[in-house]
PDB file of C-alpha atoms in Angstrom:
ATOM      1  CA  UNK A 661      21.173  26.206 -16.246  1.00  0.00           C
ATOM      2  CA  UNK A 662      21.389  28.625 -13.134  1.00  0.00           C
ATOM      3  CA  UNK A 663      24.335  28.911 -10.924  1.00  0.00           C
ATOM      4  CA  UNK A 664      22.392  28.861  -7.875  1.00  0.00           C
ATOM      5  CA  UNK A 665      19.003  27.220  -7.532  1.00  0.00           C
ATOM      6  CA  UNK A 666      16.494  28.546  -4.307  1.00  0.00           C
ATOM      7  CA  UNK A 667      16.499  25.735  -1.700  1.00  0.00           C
ATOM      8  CA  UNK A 668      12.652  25.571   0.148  1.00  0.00           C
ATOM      9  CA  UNK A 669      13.099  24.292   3.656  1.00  0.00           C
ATOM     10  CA  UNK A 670       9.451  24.659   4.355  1.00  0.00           C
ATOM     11  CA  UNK A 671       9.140  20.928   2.703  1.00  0.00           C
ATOM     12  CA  UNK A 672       5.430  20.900   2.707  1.00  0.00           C
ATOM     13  CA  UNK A 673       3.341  19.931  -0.186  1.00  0.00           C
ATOM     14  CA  UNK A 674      -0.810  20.299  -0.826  1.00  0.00           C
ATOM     15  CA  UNK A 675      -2.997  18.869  -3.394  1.00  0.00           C
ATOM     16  CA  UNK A 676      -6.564  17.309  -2.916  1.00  0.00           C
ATOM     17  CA  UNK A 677      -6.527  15.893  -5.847  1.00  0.00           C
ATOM     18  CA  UNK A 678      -3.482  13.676  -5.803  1.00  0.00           C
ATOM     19  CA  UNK A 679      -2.323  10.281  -3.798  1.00  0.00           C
ATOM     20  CA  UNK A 680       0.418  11.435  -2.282  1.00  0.00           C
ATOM     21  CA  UNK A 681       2.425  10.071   0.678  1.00  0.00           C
ATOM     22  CA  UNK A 682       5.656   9.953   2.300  1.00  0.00           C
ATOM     23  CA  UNK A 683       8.232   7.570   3.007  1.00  0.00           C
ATOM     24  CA  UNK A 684      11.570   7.377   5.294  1.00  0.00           C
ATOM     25  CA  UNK A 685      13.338   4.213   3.982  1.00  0.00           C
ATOM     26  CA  UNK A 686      16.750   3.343   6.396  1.00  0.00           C
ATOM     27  CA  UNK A 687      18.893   1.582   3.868  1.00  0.00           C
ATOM     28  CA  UNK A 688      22.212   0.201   3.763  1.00  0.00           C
ATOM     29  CA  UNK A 689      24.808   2.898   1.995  1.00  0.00           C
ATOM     30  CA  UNK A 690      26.369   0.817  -1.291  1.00  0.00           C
ATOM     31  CA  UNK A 691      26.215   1.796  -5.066  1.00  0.00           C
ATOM     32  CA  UNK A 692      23.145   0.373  -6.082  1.00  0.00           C
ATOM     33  CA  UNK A 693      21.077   1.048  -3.419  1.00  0.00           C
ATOM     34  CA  UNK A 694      19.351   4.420  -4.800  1.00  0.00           C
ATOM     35  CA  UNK A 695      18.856   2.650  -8.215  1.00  0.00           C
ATOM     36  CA  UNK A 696      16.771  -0.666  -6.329  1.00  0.00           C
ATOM     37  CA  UNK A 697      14.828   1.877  -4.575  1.00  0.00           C
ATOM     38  CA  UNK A 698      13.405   4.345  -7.050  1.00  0.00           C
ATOM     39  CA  UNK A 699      13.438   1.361  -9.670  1.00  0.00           C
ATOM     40  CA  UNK A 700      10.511   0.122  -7.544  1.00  0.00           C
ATOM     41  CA  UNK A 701       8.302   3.526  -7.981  1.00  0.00           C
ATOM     42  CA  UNK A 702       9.420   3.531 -11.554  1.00  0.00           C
ATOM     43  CA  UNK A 703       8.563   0.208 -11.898  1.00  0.00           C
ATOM     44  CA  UNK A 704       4.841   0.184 -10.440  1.00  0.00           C
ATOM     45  CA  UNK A 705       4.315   4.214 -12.618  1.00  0.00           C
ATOM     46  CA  UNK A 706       4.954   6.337  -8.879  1.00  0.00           C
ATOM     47  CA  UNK A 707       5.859   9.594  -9.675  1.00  0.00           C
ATOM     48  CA  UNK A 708       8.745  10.733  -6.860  1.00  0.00           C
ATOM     49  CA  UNK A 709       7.925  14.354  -6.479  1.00  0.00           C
ATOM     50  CA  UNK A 710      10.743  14.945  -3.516  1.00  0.00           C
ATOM     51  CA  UNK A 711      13.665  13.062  -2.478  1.00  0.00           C
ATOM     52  CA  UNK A 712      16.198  13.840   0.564  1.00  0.00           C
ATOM     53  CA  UNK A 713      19.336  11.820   0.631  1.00  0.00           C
ATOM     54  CA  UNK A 714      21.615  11.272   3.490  1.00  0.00           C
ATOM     55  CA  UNK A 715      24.094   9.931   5.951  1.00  0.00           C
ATOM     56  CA  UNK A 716      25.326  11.231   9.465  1.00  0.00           C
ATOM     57  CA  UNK A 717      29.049  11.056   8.430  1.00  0.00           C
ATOM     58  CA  UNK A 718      30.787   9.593   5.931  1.00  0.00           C
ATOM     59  CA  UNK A 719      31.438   6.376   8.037  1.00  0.00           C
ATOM     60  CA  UNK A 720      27.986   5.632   8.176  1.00  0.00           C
ATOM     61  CA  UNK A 721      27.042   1.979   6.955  1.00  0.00           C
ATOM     62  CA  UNK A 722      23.107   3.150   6.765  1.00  0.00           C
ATOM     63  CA  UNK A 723      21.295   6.354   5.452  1.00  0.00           C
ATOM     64  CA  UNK A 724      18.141   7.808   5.505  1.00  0.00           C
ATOM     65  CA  UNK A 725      16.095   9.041   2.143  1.00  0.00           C
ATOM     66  CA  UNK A 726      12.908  10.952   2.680  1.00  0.00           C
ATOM     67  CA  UNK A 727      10.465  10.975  -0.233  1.00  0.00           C
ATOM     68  CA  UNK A 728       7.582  12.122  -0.810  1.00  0.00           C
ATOM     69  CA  UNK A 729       5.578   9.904  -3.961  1.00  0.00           C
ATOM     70  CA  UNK A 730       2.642  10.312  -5.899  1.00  0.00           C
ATOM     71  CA  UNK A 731       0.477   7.069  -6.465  1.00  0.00           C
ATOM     72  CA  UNK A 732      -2.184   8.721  -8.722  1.00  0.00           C
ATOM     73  CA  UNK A 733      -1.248   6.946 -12.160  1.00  0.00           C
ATOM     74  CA  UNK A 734      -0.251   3.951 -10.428  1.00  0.00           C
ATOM     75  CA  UNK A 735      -2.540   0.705  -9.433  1.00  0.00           C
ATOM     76  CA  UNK A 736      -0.547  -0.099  -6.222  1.00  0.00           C
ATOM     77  CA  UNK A 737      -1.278   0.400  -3.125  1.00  0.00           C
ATOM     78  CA  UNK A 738       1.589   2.037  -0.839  1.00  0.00           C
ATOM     79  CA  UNK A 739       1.095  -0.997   2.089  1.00  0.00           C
ATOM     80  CA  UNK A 740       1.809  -2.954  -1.449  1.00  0.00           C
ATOM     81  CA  UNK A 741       4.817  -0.905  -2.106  1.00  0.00           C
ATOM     82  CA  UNK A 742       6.528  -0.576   1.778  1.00  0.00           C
ATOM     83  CA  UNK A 743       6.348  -4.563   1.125  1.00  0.00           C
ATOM     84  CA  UNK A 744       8.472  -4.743  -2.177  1.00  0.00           C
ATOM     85  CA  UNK A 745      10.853  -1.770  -1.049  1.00  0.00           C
ATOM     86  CA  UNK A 746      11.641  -4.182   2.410  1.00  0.00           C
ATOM     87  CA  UNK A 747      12.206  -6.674   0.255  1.00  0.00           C
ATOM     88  CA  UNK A 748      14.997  -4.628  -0.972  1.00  0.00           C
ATOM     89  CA  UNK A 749      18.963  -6.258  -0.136  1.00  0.00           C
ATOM     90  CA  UNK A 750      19.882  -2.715   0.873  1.00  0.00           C
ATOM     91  CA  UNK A 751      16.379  -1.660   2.798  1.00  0.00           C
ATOM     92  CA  UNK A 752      16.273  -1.997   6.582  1.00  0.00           C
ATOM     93  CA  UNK A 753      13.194  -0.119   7.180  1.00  0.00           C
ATOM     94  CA  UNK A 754      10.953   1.684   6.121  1.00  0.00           C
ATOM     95  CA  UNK A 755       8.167   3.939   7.642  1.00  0.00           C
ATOM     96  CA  UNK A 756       5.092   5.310   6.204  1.00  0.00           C
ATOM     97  CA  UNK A 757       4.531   8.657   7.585  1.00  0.00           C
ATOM     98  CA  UNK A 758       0.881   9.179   6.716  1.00  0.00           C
ATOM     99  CA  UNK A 759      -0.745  12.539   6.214  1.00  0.00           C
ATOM    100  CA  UNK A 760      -3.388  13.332   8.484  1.00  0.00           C
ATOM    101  CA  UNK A 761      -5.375  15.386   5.814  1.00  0.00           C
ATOM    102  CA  UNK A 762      -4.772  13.707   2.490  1.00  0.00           C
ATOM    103  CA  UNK A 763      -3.031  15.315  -0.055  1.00  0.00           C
ATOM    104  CA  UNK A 764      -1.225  17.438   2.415  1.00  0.00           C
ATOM    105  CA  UNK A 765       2.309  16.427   3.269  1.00  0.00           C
ATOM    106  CA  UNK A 766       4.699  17.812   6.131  1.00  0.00           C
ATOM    107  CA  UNK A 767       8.309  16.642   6.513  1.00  0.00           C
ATOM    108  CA  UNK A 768       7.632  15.877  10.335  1.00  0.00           C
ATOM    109  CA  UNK A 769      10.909  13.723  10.113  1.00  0.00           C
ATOM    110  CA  UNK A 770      13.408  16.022   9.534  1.00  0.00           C
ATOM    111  CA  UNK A 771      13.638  17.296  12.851  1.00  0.00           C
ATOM    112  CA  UNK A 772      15.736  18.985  14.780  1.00  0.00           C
ATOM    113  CA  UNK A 773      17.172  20.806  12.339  1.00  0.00           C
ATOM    114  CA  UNK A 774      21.210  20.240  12.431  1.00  0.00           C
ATOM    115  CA  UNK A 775      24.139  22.790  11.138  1.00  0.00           C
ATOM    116  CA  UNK A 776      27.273  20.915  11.579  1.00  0.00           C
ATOM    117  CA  UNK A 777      27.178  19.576  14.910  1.00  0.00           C
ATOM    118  CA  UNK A 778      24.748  22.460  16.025  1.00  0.00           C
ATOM    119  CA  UNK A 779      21.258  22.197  16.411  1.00  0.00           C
ATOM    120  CA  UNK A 780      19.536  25.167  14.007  1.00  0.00           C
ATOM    121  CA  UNK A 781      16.872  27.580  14.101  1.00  0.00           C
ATOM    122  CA  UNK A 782      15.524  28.970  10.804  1.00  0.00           C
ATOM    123  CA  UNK A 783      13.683  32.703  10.957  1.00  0.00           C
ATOM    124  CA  UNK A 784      12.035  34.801   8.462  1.00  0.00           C
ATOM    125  CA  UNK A 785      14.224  37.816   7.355  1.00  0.00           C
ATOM    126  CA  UNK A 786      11.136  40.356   8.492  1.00  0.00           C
ATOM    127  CA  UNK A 787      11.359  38.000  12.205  1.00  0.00           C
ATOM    128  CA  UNK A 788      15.000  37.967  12.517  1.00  0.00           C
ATOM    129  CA  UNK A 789      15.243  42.009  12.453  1.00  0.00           C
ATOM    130  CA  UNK A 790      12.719  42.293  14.738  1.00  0.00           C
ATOM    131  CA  UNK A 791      14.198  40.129  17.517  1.00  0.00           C
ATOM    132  CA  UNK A 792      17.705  41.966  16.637  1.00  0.00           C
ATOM    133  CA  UNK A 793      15.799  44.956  17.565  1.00  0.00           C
ATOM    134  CA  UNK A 794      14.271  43.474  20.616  1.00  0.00           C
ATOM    135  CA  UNK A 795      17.399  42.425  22.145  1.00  0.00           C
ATOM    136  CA  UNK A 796      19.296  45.047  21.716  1.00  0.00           C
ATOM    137  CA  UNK A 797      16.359  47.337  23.500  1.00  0.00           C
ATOM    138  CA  UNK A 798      16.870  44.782  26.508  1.00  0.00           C
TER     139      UNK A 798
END
């Protein structure tokens, strides 16, 4: 295994010829609550293809998971699934965020981008050196 793995941030994914979709499920932060969750995708043959875990601080009661699922080998439908997964003891919500071309998915939810307790900006390499340059000609 690698020491150090590339992290995309550009969380995006594209194919026309898969049922794909993503989910932001609120849940309540206790041991089993990741297991109930995916046990439901696993359960109904829903391949998760992403998943983003997390919590605003550790003494958060609730976090957030962003995935993004594919439905092609399953039967279900995902109105089907956002119906079992709220019937979940540790779900509180969950939101279908629906891809306006199908089989193309942007992470629209993950926004603004947060660095500690900053608000972030992310810039190519090739961009950042140019606006270095820029500035310092100002």
């Amino acid at each position: 295994m690698e020491d150090y793995v590339p992290l995309s941030v550009l969380r995006m994914v594209y194919d026309s010829s898969r049922k794909l979709y993503s989910l932001r499920i609120m849940a309540s932060i206790r041991p089993s609550a990741l297991a109930e969750i995916t046990s439901v995708f696993a359960k109904h043959n829903i391949n998760i293809l992403c998943i983003e875990l997390g919590a605003r601080s550790t003494s958060d009661e609730r976090g957030t998971a962003f995935l993004v699922v594919d439905f092609t080998k399953s039967a279900m439908d995902v109105k089907q699934i956002i119906k079992e997964l709220e019937g979940l003891p540790s779900v509180l919500e969950v939101k279908l965020m629906d891809p306006s071309i199908p089989g193309l998915i942007i992470d629209t939810g993950h926004f603004p981008l947060i660095i500690g307790p900053w608000r972030g900006i992310i810039f190519r390499v090739e961009f950042s050196s140019t606006l270095s340059k820029a500035l310092g000609e100002n």
